[in-house]
Amino acid sequence: MGLTIHYTLFAPETTDAAGAREIVLRMRRRAFGFKQRGRVDMVHPLGDDRKSLRWAREWMFRRDPHHPTREYQAEIMPRAGWIFPVSVGKDCEPLWLGLCQYPQEVLLGGKWARTRLKGWRLHGFCKTQYASLHGWEYFQRCHCAVIDLLVEARSLGMRVVINDEGEYWPRRSLKTLRVELDQMNGVVAAAAGALKDLAGDDAGTAPVQSPIFKHPHFEHLEAAGAKHTAHLTEAVELIKQSYET
């Protein structure tokens, strides 16, 4: 749970393996430019081994029509590809960039199913919310850097689909981004606080953990987010009462 940027990169349909690798190398050079300008912390090496490509895996799910409560899932590992992570900033998830090619079919629930993952592509997400533990300006730097790096990929001939939960993109509205961030921080703080109360975490040692507890304005956020988590608070109270009776 947390404010996240989701994205999918698509190489041109005629791209072959050599072309895909060249695009990724050019993308990495663009990322180095961001590092030199102080917009991201680190650009890591390119990876094409199985351990690296696990970060680019996809999933398929299907319900059993004869057993509505049963669901099958299949992991879809890339057949080939090149990816690299960018460390955007403190408490911001890394941004994975690259291109991969996937199998056209996978075994799902004992039957072969088409993946519909055509060409060279990459789907990923980057949770930026907890960069806000270091202030609005720091969060803004991280969130905008992720968006701008993804947009840079378009100049390399790729199609890029971006779903920004902060609603900064596509209008680039910092005002909207600030509103969405404050609301999401409030919701997470209120939910984490309610669960912490349920666990009896008075000493701060119960297993309820969240980065939001480290926010310098946690109590203010918790109070502000209470109106968005009223149903959760009511549920927590009912559960506590059931323990007491």
CSV table of C-alpha atoms in Angstrom, one decimal:
chain,number,residue,atom,x,y,z
A,1,MET,CA,0.0,0.0,0.0
A,2,GLY,CA,1.4,3.4,-1.0
A,3,LEU,CA,1.5,5.9,-3.7
A,4,THR,CA,3.0,4.2,-6.8
A,5,ILE,CA,3.9,4.9,-10.4
A,6,HIS,CA,3.0,1.9,-12.7
A,7,TYR,CA,4.4,1.8,-16.2
A,8,THR,CA,4.9,-0.4,-19.3
A,9,LEU,CA,7.5,0.1,-21.9
A,10,PHE,CA,7.1,-1.2,-25.5
A,11,ALA,CA,9.9,-1.3,-28.1
A,12,PRO,CA,8.9,-0.7,-31.8
A,13,GLU,CA,7.4,-3.9,-33.3
A,14,THR,CA,10.3,-4.4,-35.7
A,15,THR,CA,12.9,-4.4,-32.9
A,16,ASP,CA,15.2,-7.5,-32.8
A,17,ALA,CA,17.4,-8.6,-29.9
A,18,ALA,CA,20.3,-6.4,-30.9
A,19,GLY,CA,18.0,-3.4,-31.3
A,20,ALA,CA,16.5,-4.0,-27.9
A,21,ARG,CA,19.9,-4.1,-26.2
A,22,GLU,CA,20.9,-0.9,-27.9
A,23,ILE,CA,17.7,0.9,-26.7
A,24,VAL,CA,18.4,-0.3,-23.2
A,25,LEU,CA,22.0,0.9,-23.3
A,26,ARG,CA,20.8,4.3,-24.6
A,27,MET,CA,18.2,4.4,-21.8
A,28,ARG,CA,20.9,3.7,-19.2
A,29,ARG,CA,23.0,6.6,-20.6
A,30,ARG,CA,20.0,8.9,-20.2
A,31,ALA,CA,19.7,7.7,-16.6
A,32,PHE,CA,23.4,8.5,-16.0
A,33,GLY,CA,22.6,12.0,-17.1
A,34,PHE,CA,20.0,12.2,-14.4
A,35,LYS,CA,22.6,11.1,-11.9
A,36,GLN,CA,25.1,13.7,-13.0
A,37,ARG,CA,22.4,16.4,-12.5
A,38,GLY,CA,21.7,15.1,-9.0
A,39,ARG,CA,18.2,13.9,-9.9
A,40,VAL,CA,18.8,10.3,-8.9
A,41,ASP,CA,21.2,8.6,-6.5
A,42,MET,CA,22.7,5.7,-8.5
A,43,VAL,CA,22.5,3.9,-11.8
A,44,HIS,CA,23.3,0.2,-11.4
A,45,PRO,CA,24.9,-2.2,-13.9
A,46,LEU,CA,23.0,-3.9,-16.7
A,47,GLY,CA,21.8,-7.5,-16.1
A,48,ASP,CA,20.7,-10.2,-18.4
A,49,ASP,CA,21.1,-13.3,-16.1
A,50,ARG,CA,18.2,-15.2,-14.5
A,51,LYS,CA,18.6,-13.5,-11.1
A,52,SER,CA,18.3,-10.0,-12.7
A,53,LEU,CA,15.5,-11.0,-15.0
A,54,ARG,CA,13.4,-12.2,-12.1
A,55,TRP,CA,12.6,-8.5,-11.5
A,56,ALA,CA,10.9,-8.4,-14.9
A,57,ARG,CA,8.7,-11.5,-14.4
A,58,GLU,CA,5.0,-11.3,-15.1
A,59,TRP,CA,2.1,-13.3,-13.7
A,60,MET,CA,-1.1,-14.9,-15.1
A,61,PHE,CA,-4.1,-15.8,-13.0
A,62,ARG,CA,-7.2,-17.8,-13.9
A,63,ARG,CA,-10.2,-19.0,-11.8
A,64,ASP,CA,-11.3,-22.6,-12.2
A,65,PRO,CA,-14.9,-22.4,-13.7
A,66,HIS,CA,-15.8,-25.5,-11.8
A,67,HIS,CA,-14.5,-24.3,-8.5
A,68,PRO,CA,-15.1,-20.5,-8.1
A,69,THR,CA,-12.9,-20.3,-5.0
A,70,ARG,CA,-9.9,-21.9,-6.7
A,71,GLU,CA,-7.5,-19.8,-8.6
A,72,TYR,CA,-4.5,-20.9,-10.7
A,73,GLN,CA,-1.4,-18.7,-11.2
A,74,ALA,CA,1.7,-19.0,-13.4
A,75,GLU,CA,5.0,-17.1,-13.2
A,76,ILE,CA,6.1,-15.9,-16.6
A,77,MET,CA,9.9,-15.5,-16.7
A,78,PRO,CA,11.5,-13.6,-19.6
A,79,ARG,CA,13.1,-15.7,-22.3
A,80,ALA,CA,15.7,-12.9,-22.8
A,81,GLY,CA,16.3,-9.3,-21.9
A,82,TRP,CA,18.4,-6.6,-20.4
A,83,ILE,CA,17.3,-4.6,-17.3
A,84,PHE,CA,18.9,-2.3,-14.7
A,85,PRO,CA,17.7,-0.6,-11.5
A,86,VAL,CA,18.0,3.1,-10.7
A,87,SER,CA,18.2,4.1,-7.1
A,88,VAL,CA,16.1,7.2,-7.1
A,89,GLY,CA,16.4,8.3,-3.5
A,90,LYS,CA,16.1,7.3,0.1
A,91,ASP,CA,13.0,5.3,1.0
A,92,CYS,CA,11.9,5.4,-2.7
A,93,GLU,CA,11.7,2.0,-4.4
A,94,PRO,CA,14.2,1.4,-7.2
A,95,LEU,CA,13.0,2.1,-10.8
A,96,TRP,CA,13.7,-0.9,-13.0
A,97,LEU,CA,14.2,-0.1,-16.7
A,98,GLY,CA,14.9,-2.3,-19.7
A,99,LEU,CA,13.3,-4.6,-22.3
A,100,CYS,CA,12.5,-8.3,-22.2
A,101,GLN,CA,10.9,-10.9,-24.4
A,102,TYR,CA,8.5,-13.4,-23.0
A,103,PRO,CA,7.2,-16.9,-23.9
A,104,GLN,CA,4.0,-16.9,-25.9
A,105,GLU,CA,2.5,-19.7,-23.8
A,106,VAL,CA,2.7,-20.9,-20.2
A,107,LEU,CA,1.2,-23.9,-18.3
A,108,LEU,CA,-1.7,-22.6,-16.2
A,109,GLY,CA,-3.8,-25.0,-14.2
A,110,GLY,CA,-2.6,-27.9,-16.2
A,111,LYS,CA,-3.4,-26.3,-19.6
A,112,TRP,CA,-1.4,-24.1,-22.0
A,113,ALA,CA,-2.5,-20.5,-22.0
A,114,ARG,CA,-1.4,-17.7,-24.3
A,115,THR,CA,0.5,-14.9,-22.4
A,116,ARG,CA,-0.3,-12.1,-25.0
A,117,LEU,CA,3.1,-10.6,-24.1
A,118,LYS,CA,4.3,-9.7,-27.6
A,119,GLY,CA,7.6,-8.1,-28.6
A,120,TRP,CA,10.2,-6.5,-26.4
A,121,ARG,CA,8.6,-4.8,-23.4
A,122,LEU,CA,8.8,-4.3,-19.7
A,123,HIS,CA,6.1,-3.7,-17.0
A,124,GLY,CA,7.0,-2.4,-13.6
A,125,PHE,CA,6.1,-0.1,-10.8
A,126,CYS,CA,7.9,2.2,-8.4
A,127,LYS,CA,6.5,3.2,-5.0
A,128,THR,CA,7.6,6.8,-4.3
A,129,GLN,CA,5.5,7.6,-1.3
A,130,TYR,CA,8.0,7.0,1.5
A,131,ALA,CA,10.5,9.4,0.0
A,132,SER,CA,8.2,11.9,1.7
A,133,LEU,CA,9.7,10.8,5.1
A,134,HIS,CA,12.4,13.3,4.1
A,135,GLY,CA,10.1,16.2,3.2
A,136,TRP,CA,7.9,17.3,0.4
A,137,GLU,CA,10.8,18.7,-1.7
A,138,TYR,CA,12.7,15.4,-1.5
A,139,PHE,CA,9.6,13.4,-2.4
A,140,GLN,CA,8.9,15.8,-5.3
A,141,ARG,CA,12.4,15.3,-6.6
A,142,CYS,CA,12.1,11.5,-6.6
A,143,HIS,CA,8.6,11.3,-8.0
A,144,CYS,CA,9.3,13.7,-10.8
A,145,ALA,CA,12.5,12.0,-11.7
A,146,VAL,CA,10.8,8.7,-12.1
A,147,ILE,CA,8.2,10.3,-14.4
A,148,ASP,CA,10.8,12.1,-16.4
A,149,LEU,CA,13.0,9.0,-16.9
A,150,LEU,CA,10.0,7.1,-18.2
A,151,VAL,CA,9.1,10.0,-20.6
A,152,GLU,CA,12.7,10.0,-21.8
A,153,ALA,CA,12.2,6.5,-23.1
A,154,ARG,CA,9.7,7.9,-25.6
A,155,SER,CA,12.5,9.8,-27.3
A,156,LEU,CA,14.2,6.5,-27.9
A,157,GLY,CA,11.2,5.4,-30.1
A,158,MET,CA,9.4,3.4,-27.4
A,159,ARG,CA,5.7,3.6,-26.5
A,160,VAL,CA,5.4,4.3,-22.8
A,161,VAL,CA,2.2,3.8,-20.7
A,162,ILE,CA,2.2,5.5,-17.3
A,163,ASN,CA,-0.3,5.2,-14.5
A,164,ASP,CA,0.6,7.7,-11.8
A,165,GLU,CA,-1.4,7.2,-8.6
A,166,GLY,CA,-0.1,10.7,-7.5
A,167,GLU,CA,-1.9,12.2,-10.6
A,168,TYR,CA,1.1,14.4,-11.3
A,169,TRP,CA,1.2,12.9,-14.8
A,170,PRO,CA,0.2,13.8,-17.4
A,171,ARG,CA,-0.6,17.4,-16.5
A,172,ARG,CA,2.5,17.7,-14.3
A,173,SER,CA,0.5,19.3,-11.5
A,174,LEU,CA,2.6,19.6,-8.4
A,175,LYS,CA,-0.5,20.9,-6.6
A,176,THR,CA,-2.4,17.7,-7.3
A,177,LEU,CA,0.6,15.6,-6.4
A,178,ARG,CA,0.8,17.3,-3.0
A,179,VAL,CA,-2.9,16.7,-2.3
A,180,GLU,CA,-2.7,13.0,-3.3
A,181,LEU,CA,0.5,12.5,-1.2
A,182,ASP,CA,-1.0,14.1,1.9
A,183,GLN,CA,-4.2,12.1,1.6
A,184,MET,CA,-2.3,8.8,1.0
A,185,ASN,CA,0.0,9.4,3.9
A,186,GLY,CA,-3.0,10.1,6.1
A,187,VAL,CA,-4.8,7.0,5.0
A,188,VAL,CA,-1.7,4.8,5.6
A,189,ALA,CA,-0.9,6.5,8.9
A,190,ALA,CA,-4.5,6.0,10.2
A,191,ALA,CA,-4.7,2.4,9.0
A,192,ALA,CA,-1.2,1.6,10.6
A,193,GLY,CA,-2.2,3.3,13.8
A,194,ALA,CA,-5.5,1.4,14.1
A,195,LEU,CA,-3.7,-1.9,13.5
A,196,LYS,CA,-1.0,-0.9,16.0
A,197,ASP,CA,-3.7,-0.2,18.6
A,198,LEU,CA,-5.3,-3.5,17.9
A,199,ALA,CA,-2.0,-5.3,18.5
A,200,GLY,CA,-1.5,-3.4,21.8
A,201,ASP,CA,1.8,-1.9,20.5
A,202,ASP,CA,2.3,0.5,23.4
A,203,ALA,CA,6.0,-0.1,23.6
A,204,GLY,CA,6.5,0.0,19.8
A,205,THR,CA,7.7,-3.6,19.7
A,206,ALA,CA,4.6,-5.4,18.3
A,207,PRO,CA,4.9,-6.9,14.8
A,208,VAL,CA,2.9,-4.1,13.2
A,209,GLN,CA,5.5,-2.3,11.1
A,210,SER,CA,5.3,0.4,8.4
A,211,PRO,CA,7.7,3.1,7.1
A,212,ILE,CA,4.9,5.6,7.9
A,213,PHE,CA,5.7,5.4,11.6
A,214,LYS,CA,9.0,7.1,10.8
A,215,HIS,CA,7.3,10.2,9.3
A,216,PRO,CA,8.1,13.3,11.4
A,217,HIS,CA,4.4,14.3,11.4
A,218,PHE,CA,2.9,10.9,11.9
A,219,GLU,CA,0.4,11.9,14.6
A,220,HIS,CA,-0.9,14.8,12.5
A,221,LEU,CA,-1.2,12.5,9.4
A,222,GLU,CA,-3.0,9.8,11.5
A,223,ALA,CA,-5.6,12.3,12.7
A,224,ALA,CA,-6.0,13.8,9.2
A,225,GLY,CA,-6.4,10.3,7.7
A,226,ALA,CA,-9.0,9.1,10.3
A,227,LYS,CA,-11.9,10.3,8.2
A,228,HIS,CA,-10.8,8.1,5.3
A,229,THR,CA,-10.5,5.0,7.5
A,230,ALA,CA,-13.6,5.3,9.6
A,231,HIS,CA,-14.8,1.8,8.6
A,232,LEU,CA,-11.4,0.3,9.5
A,233,THR,CA,-11.5,2.1,12.9
A,234,GLU,CA,-15.0,0.7,13.6
A,235,ALA,CA,-13.9,-2.8,12.7
A,236,VAL,CA,-10.9,-2.5,15.0
A,237,GLU,CA,-13.1,-1.4,17.9
A,238,LEU,CA,-15.5,-4.4,17.2
A,239,ILE,CA,-12.6,-6.8,17.2
A,240,LYS,CA,-11.2,-5.3,20.5
A,241,GLN,CA,-14.6,-5.6,22.1
A,242,SER,CA,-14.9,-9.3,21.0
A,243,TYR,CA,-11.6,-10.0,22.8
A,244,GLU,CA,-12.8,-8.3,25.9
A,245,THR,CA,-16.0,-10.3,26.2
